[in-house]
Coordinates of C-alpha atoms in Angstrom, one line a residue:
M51 CA 141.9 109.4 155.0
K52 CA 139.5 106.8 156.5
A53 CA 136.7 109.3 155.9
K54 CA 137.7 109.7 152.3
A55 CA 137.8 105.7 152.1
L56 CA 134.4 105.3 153.5
L57 CA 132.8 108.1 151.4
G58 CA 134.4 106.3 148.3
T59 CA 132.9 102.8 149.5
W60 CA 129.4 104.4 149.9
I61 CA 129.6 106.1 146.5
G62 CA 130.9 102.9 144.9
L63 CA 127.9 101.0 146.6
L64 CA 125.4 103.6 145.5
F65 CA 126.7 103.3 142.0
C66 CA 126.3 99.6 141.9
V67 CA 122.7 100.0 143.2
F68 CA 121.8 102.2 140.5
A69 CA 123.7 100.5 137.8
E70 CA 121.8 97.3 138.5
S71 CA 118.3 98.8 138.8
K72 CA 115.9 96.7 136.9
E73 CA 114.1 98.7 133.9
I74 CA 110.5 99.0 132.7
A75 CA 108.6 101.0 130.2
L76 CA 104.9 102.0 130.5
T77 CA 102.4 101.4 127.7
F78 CA 98.8 101.8 127.5
D79 CA 96.5 100.2 124.9
D80 CA 93.4 101.2 123.1
A81 CA 93.5 104.8 123.4
P82 CA 91.1 106.7 123.4
L83 CA 88.8 104.4 125.4
P84 CA 85.4 106.0 125.8
G85 CA 84.2 107.5 129.2
S86 CA 81.9 105.8 131.5
S87 CA 79.4 106.6 134.3
L88 CA 82.4 106.9 136.6
M89 CA 84.4 109.6 134.6
S90 CA 84.4 111.1 131.1
G91 CA 86.9 110.4 128.7
E92 CA 88.4 113.8 129.0
E93 CA 88.6 113.3 132.7
K94 CA 90.3 110.0 132.4
T95 CA 93.1 111.3 129.9
H96 CA 93.6 114.4 132.3
R97 CA 94.1 112.1 135.3
I98 CA 96.4 109.7 133.5
I99 CA 98.5 112.5 132.3
Q100 CA 98.6 114.1 135.9
G101 CA 99.3 110.8 137.4
L102 CA 102.4 110.2 135.2
Q103 CA 103.8 113.7 135.6
G104 CA 103.2 113.6 139.2
Q105 CA 105.7 110.7 139.3
Q106 CA 108.0 112.4 137.0
V107 CA 107.4 109.9 134.2
D108 CA 109.1 111.5 131.2
D109 CA 107.7 109.3 128.6
A110 CA 105.0 106.6 128.1
L111 CA 103.6 105.3 125.0
F112 CA 99.9 105.1 124.1
F113 CA 98.9 102.5 121.5
V114 CA 96.2 104.2 119.7
T115 CA 93.0 102.3 118.3
T116 CA 92.1 104.8 115.7
G117 CA 88.5 103.5 115.4
N118 CA 88.2 105.0 118.8
I119 CA 88.6 108.4 117.7
Q120 CA 85.1 109.1 116.7
D121 CA 84.9 112.9 117.2
E122 CA 87.1 116.1 117.9
Q123 CA 87.1 115.4 121.6
G124 CA 88.6 112.1 120.9
A125 CA 91.3 113.6 118.9
Q126 CA 91.9 116.3 121.5
R127 CA 92.4 113.5 123.9
I128 CA 95.2 111.9 121.9
K129 CA 96.8 115.3 121.2
A130 CA 96.7 115.9 125.0
Y131 CA 99.0 113.0 125.5
T132 CA 101.5 114.1 122.7
R133 CA 101.4 117.9 124.2
A134 CA 102.5 116.2 127.6
G135 CA 105.5 114.8 125.8
F136 CA 104.2 111.3 125.5
H137 CA 104.4 109.1 122.3
L138 CA 101.9 107.3 120.2
G139 CA 101.9 103.9 118.8
H140 CA 99.7 101.9 116.2
H141 CA 97.1 99.6 117.6
S142 CA 95.0 98.9 114.3
H143 CA 91.8 100.7 113.3
R144 CA 89.1 98.3 114.4
H145 CA 90.9 96.2 117.0
M146 CA 91.0 93.1 114.8
S147 CA 92.3 89.7 116.0
L148 CA 94.8 88.5 113.5
N149 CA 94.0 85.0 114.5
K150 CA 90.4 85.4 113.2
S151 CA 90.8 87.5 110.1
S152 CA 92.8 87.2 106.7
S153 CA 96.4 88.8 106.3
S154 CA 94.8 91.0 103.5
D155 CA 92.0 92.2 105.8
Y156 CA 94.4 92.9 108.6
L157 CA 96.9 94.8 106.5
Q158 CA 93.9 96.9 104.9
D159 CA 92.9 97.9 108.6
F160 CA 96.6 98.6 109.3
D161 CA 96.9 100.9 106.5
Q162 CA 93.8 102.7 107.5
S163 CA 95.0 103.3 111.1
H164 CA 98.5 104.1 109.7
S165 CA 96.9 107.0 107.5
I166 CA 94.9 108.4 110.5
L167 CA 98.0 108.6 112.6
Q168 CA 99.9 110.7 110.2
G169 CA 97.8 113.7 111.5
Y170 CA 99.4 113.4 115.1
N171 CA 102.7 114.2 116.5
N172 CA 105.2 111.9 118.4
V173 CA 104.2 108.8 116.6
L174 CA 106.5 105.9 116.8
K175 CA 106.6 103.2 114.1
L176 CA 105.5 100.4 116.5
H177 CA 102.5 98.3 115.9
R178 CA 100.8 96.3 118.8
F179 CA 98.8 93.3 117.7
P180 CA 95.2 93.6 119.4
F181 CA 94.7 90.8 121.9
L182 CA 98.5 90.0 121.2
H183 CA 97.4 87.8 118.4
Y184 CA 100.3 87.5 116.1
G185 CA 98.6 85.2 113.6
E186 CA 97.8 81.3 114.3
T187 CA 100.0 80.1 111.7
K188 CA 103.6 80.7 110.5
E189 CA 102.5 81.5 107.1
K190 CA 100.3 84.3 108.1
R191 CA 103.0 85.6 110.7
D192 CA 105.4 85.8 107.7
Q193 CA 102.9 87.6 105.6
I194 CA 102.4 90.2 108.3
K195 CA 105.8 90.5 109.1
I196 CA 106.7 91.4 105.5
G197 CA 103.8 93.7 105.6
L198 CA 104.9 95.8 108.5
E199 CA 108.4 96.0 107.2
E200 CA 107.0 97.6 104.0
Y201 CA 105.7 100.3 106.3
E202 CA 109.0 100.4 108.3
Y203 CA 107.2 99.3 111.5
Q204 CA 108.5 97.1 114.2
I205 CA 106.5 95.2 116.7
G206 CA 105.5 97.0 119.9
Y207 CA 105.8 93.9 122.1
V208 CA 105.1 93.5 125.6
T209 CA 107.0 91.6 128.3
V210 CA 104.5 92.0 131.3
D211 CA 100.8 90.9 130.5
N212 CA 98.1 91.3 133.2
F213 CA 94.3 91.5 133.4
D214 CA 93.8 95.2 134.4
W215 CA 91.1 95.1 131.8
Y216 CA 89.1 92.6 133.7
L217 CA 89.5 94.5 136.9
N218 CA 88.4 97.6 135.3
S219 CA 85.2 95.7 133.9
K220 CA 84.6 94.8 137.6
L221 CA 84.7 98.3 138.7
L222 CA 82.4 99.7 135.8
E223 CA 80.0 96.9 136.7
A224 CA 79.9 97.7 140.3
V225 CA 79.6 101.4 139.6
N226 CA 76.6 100.8 137.2
N227 CA 75.1 98.5 140.0
K228 CA 75.5 101.3 142.5
Q229 CA 77.4 99.1 144.6
T230 CA 79.7 100.5 147.6
I231 CA 83.4 100.6 146.4
N232 CA 86.2 100.6 148.7
Y233 CA 88.7 102.5 146.6
D234 CA 91.6 102.0 149.0
N235 CA 91.3 98.3 148.9
L236 CA 90.7 98.4 145.1
K237 CA 94.0 100.4 144.7
K238 CA 95.9 97.7 146.8
V239 CA 94.4 94.8 144.5
Y240 CA 95.5 96.7 141.3
V241 CA 99.0 97.7 142.3
D242 CA 99.5 94.5 144.0
T243 CA 98.3 92.3 141.0
I244 CA 100.3 94.2 138.5
W245 CA 103.5 94.4 140.7
R246 CA 103.2 90.5 141.1
S247 CA 102.8 90.1 137.4
I248 CA 106.0 92.3 136.9
E249 CA 107.9 90.1 139.2
F250 CA 106.6 86.8 137.5
Y251 CA 107.7 87.8 133.9
D252 CA 110.9 89.1 135.3
Q253 CA 111.6 85.7 136.9
I254 CA 110.8 83.9 133.8
A255 CA 113.3 86.2 131.9
T256 CA 116.0 85.4 134.5
Q257 CA 115.2 81.7 134.5
Y258 CA 114.9 81.0 130.8
L259 CA 116.6 83.9 128.9
K260 CA 119.6 84.2 131.7
K261 CA 119.4 88.0 131.0
E262 CA 118.3 91.1 132.6
V263 CA 115.9 92.6 130.1
K264 CA 114.2 95.9 129.6
H265 CA 110.7 95.1 130.5
V266 CA 107.4 96.7 128.7
L267 CA 104.4 96.8 131.0
L268 CA 101.0 96.4 129.1
L269 CA 98.2 98.6 130.8
H270 CA 95.0 99.9 129.2
E271 CA 93.9 103.5 128.9
N272 CA 91.1 102.9 131.4
E273 CA 89.6 104.2 134.6
L274 CA 91.9 102.1 136.9
A275 CA 94.9 103.8 135.3
A276 CA 93.2 107.2 135.8
L277 CA 92.8 106.6 139.5
F278 CA 95.9 104.7 140.2
I279 CA 98.7 105.0 137.8
G280 CA 100.6 107.3 140.2
D281 CA 100.3 104.8 142.9
L282 CA 101.3 102.0 140.7
V283 CA 104.5 104.0 139.5
A284 CA 105.4 105.0 143.0
H285 CA 105.2 101.2 144.2
I286 CA 107.5 100.1 141.2
K287 CA 110.1 102.8 142.1
S288 CA 109.8 101.7 145.8
K289 CA 111.1 98.4 144.7
G290 CA 114.1 99.7 143.0
W291 CA 113.0 99.8 139.5
K292 CA 113.5 102.6 137.1
I293 CA 111.0 103.8 134.7
I294 CA 112.5 104.1 131.3
S295 CA 111.2 105.4 127.9
P296 CA 109.5 102.9 125.5
S297 CA 111.9 104.0 123.0
K298 CA 114.9 102.8 125.1
A299 CA 112.9 99.6 126.1
F300 CA 112.3 98.5 122.6
T301 CA 116.2 98.7 121.9
D302 CA 116.6 95.5 124.2
P303 CA 119.0 93.2 122.2
V304 CA 117.4 90.0 123.5
L305 CA 113.9 90.9 123.1
A306 CA 113.8 92.9 119.9
K307 CA 114.9 89.9 117.7
Y308 CA 111.7 88.6 116.5
H309 CA 111.3 85.7 114.3
T310 CA 107.9 84.1 113.1
S311 CA 108.7 80.6 114.4
L312 CA 107.6 82.1 117.8
N313 CA 104.2 80.6 118.2
F314 CA 103.4 81.5 121.9
N315 CA 103.0 85.2 121.7
K316 CA 99.7 85.8 123.7
Q317 CA 101.6 86.2 127.1
G318 CA 104.4 88.5 125.6
R319 CA 107.8 88.5 124.3
V320 CA 109.6 87.1 127.4
A321 CA 107.2 84.1 127.6
A322 CA 107.3 83.7 123.8
L323 CA 111.2 83.3 123.9
A324 CA 111.0 81.1 127.1
H325 CA 108.6 78.7 125.2
F326 CA 110.9 78.6 122.2
E327 CA 113.6 77.5 124.6
G328 CA 111.5 74.8 126.0
A329 CA 109.3 76.2 128.8
E330 CA 106.0 74.6 129.1
K331 CA 103.0 76.9 128.5
A332 CA 101.4 76.2 131.6
L333 CA 104.4 77.8 133.5
L334 CA 104.3 81.0 131.5
R335 CA 100.9 82.2 132.6
S336 CA 100.5 84.2 136.0
E337 CA 97.8 83.3 138.3
M338 CA 96.9 87.0 138.1
E339 CA 95.7 86.2 134.7
N340 CA 92.8 84.1 135.8
T341 CA 89.3 85.7 136.2
Q342 CA 88.3 83.3 139.1
Y343 CA 91.5 84.3 141.1
L344 CA 90.7 87.9 140.6
D345 CA 87.1 87.6 141.6
D346 CA 88.3 85.9 144.7
L347 CA 90.9 88.4 145.3
L348 CA 88.4 91.3 145.1
K349 CA 85.9 89.4 147.6
R350 CA 88.6 88.7 150.1
N351 CA 89.7 92.4 150.0
D352 CA 86.0 93.7 150.5
V353 CA 86.3 95.8 147.4
F354 CA 82.7 95.8 146.4
K355 CA 79.6 95.5 148.5

């Protein structure tokens, strides 16, 4: 009887652990980004797929900038993601900033990208604003919201922002300058900064929204993802988090409720809602989103020589 009782206790504890696992979905912007002197575009796509599958990630979402599809190779890279079972989202055609363009120009660009995406499978009707620029005025945000609704699109928001794009630019700069690169230390910096960003925005959700939310991680379809996405996913899992499908993440009842009165969208949906609840902007931006901080971090870790 004691053995059965003990077994029941352990089962109950395990159930609680799994029931309370924090959840996060993986999304990649700007696909298909061009190749570089480090690796071709085709190799990059192959390595990202391989890294995700190696960690048993069943679904991820690639937000396509259709203007980046410049030839059949680019088209095949996008199709490779869908053949692997992943999904596509809408990230404009020319990667325009809505804060620097008119609503009519932006929606014209949106329509062009929407038409191109009709030629691909596994497309979700989710639009992610380039630069996370939702429009600098409420009037413009209202106009775009109506425009997206006419196409039956929802906003593909993020909850965890980070500067993976900046770290990637420093990597490519080092490659082009023929510097020596310590890839083990680079991996540590990449994984650690993104993980700390996840913790930062999760803490904001807990503090200001008083809820456990389904997070959406913003990454880019770049060389760092190709090199280290498997390591990043393994680290996230080691912290007790669960990787979920983007489709599931975007059903979060707290985060899915968008209104155009939200005027601080650059840091993602959690920060936008926290600001709406009264949080100061300065408290809603992680130190990992500071180029000087990242330069110092790369230097301290002897990544480039």
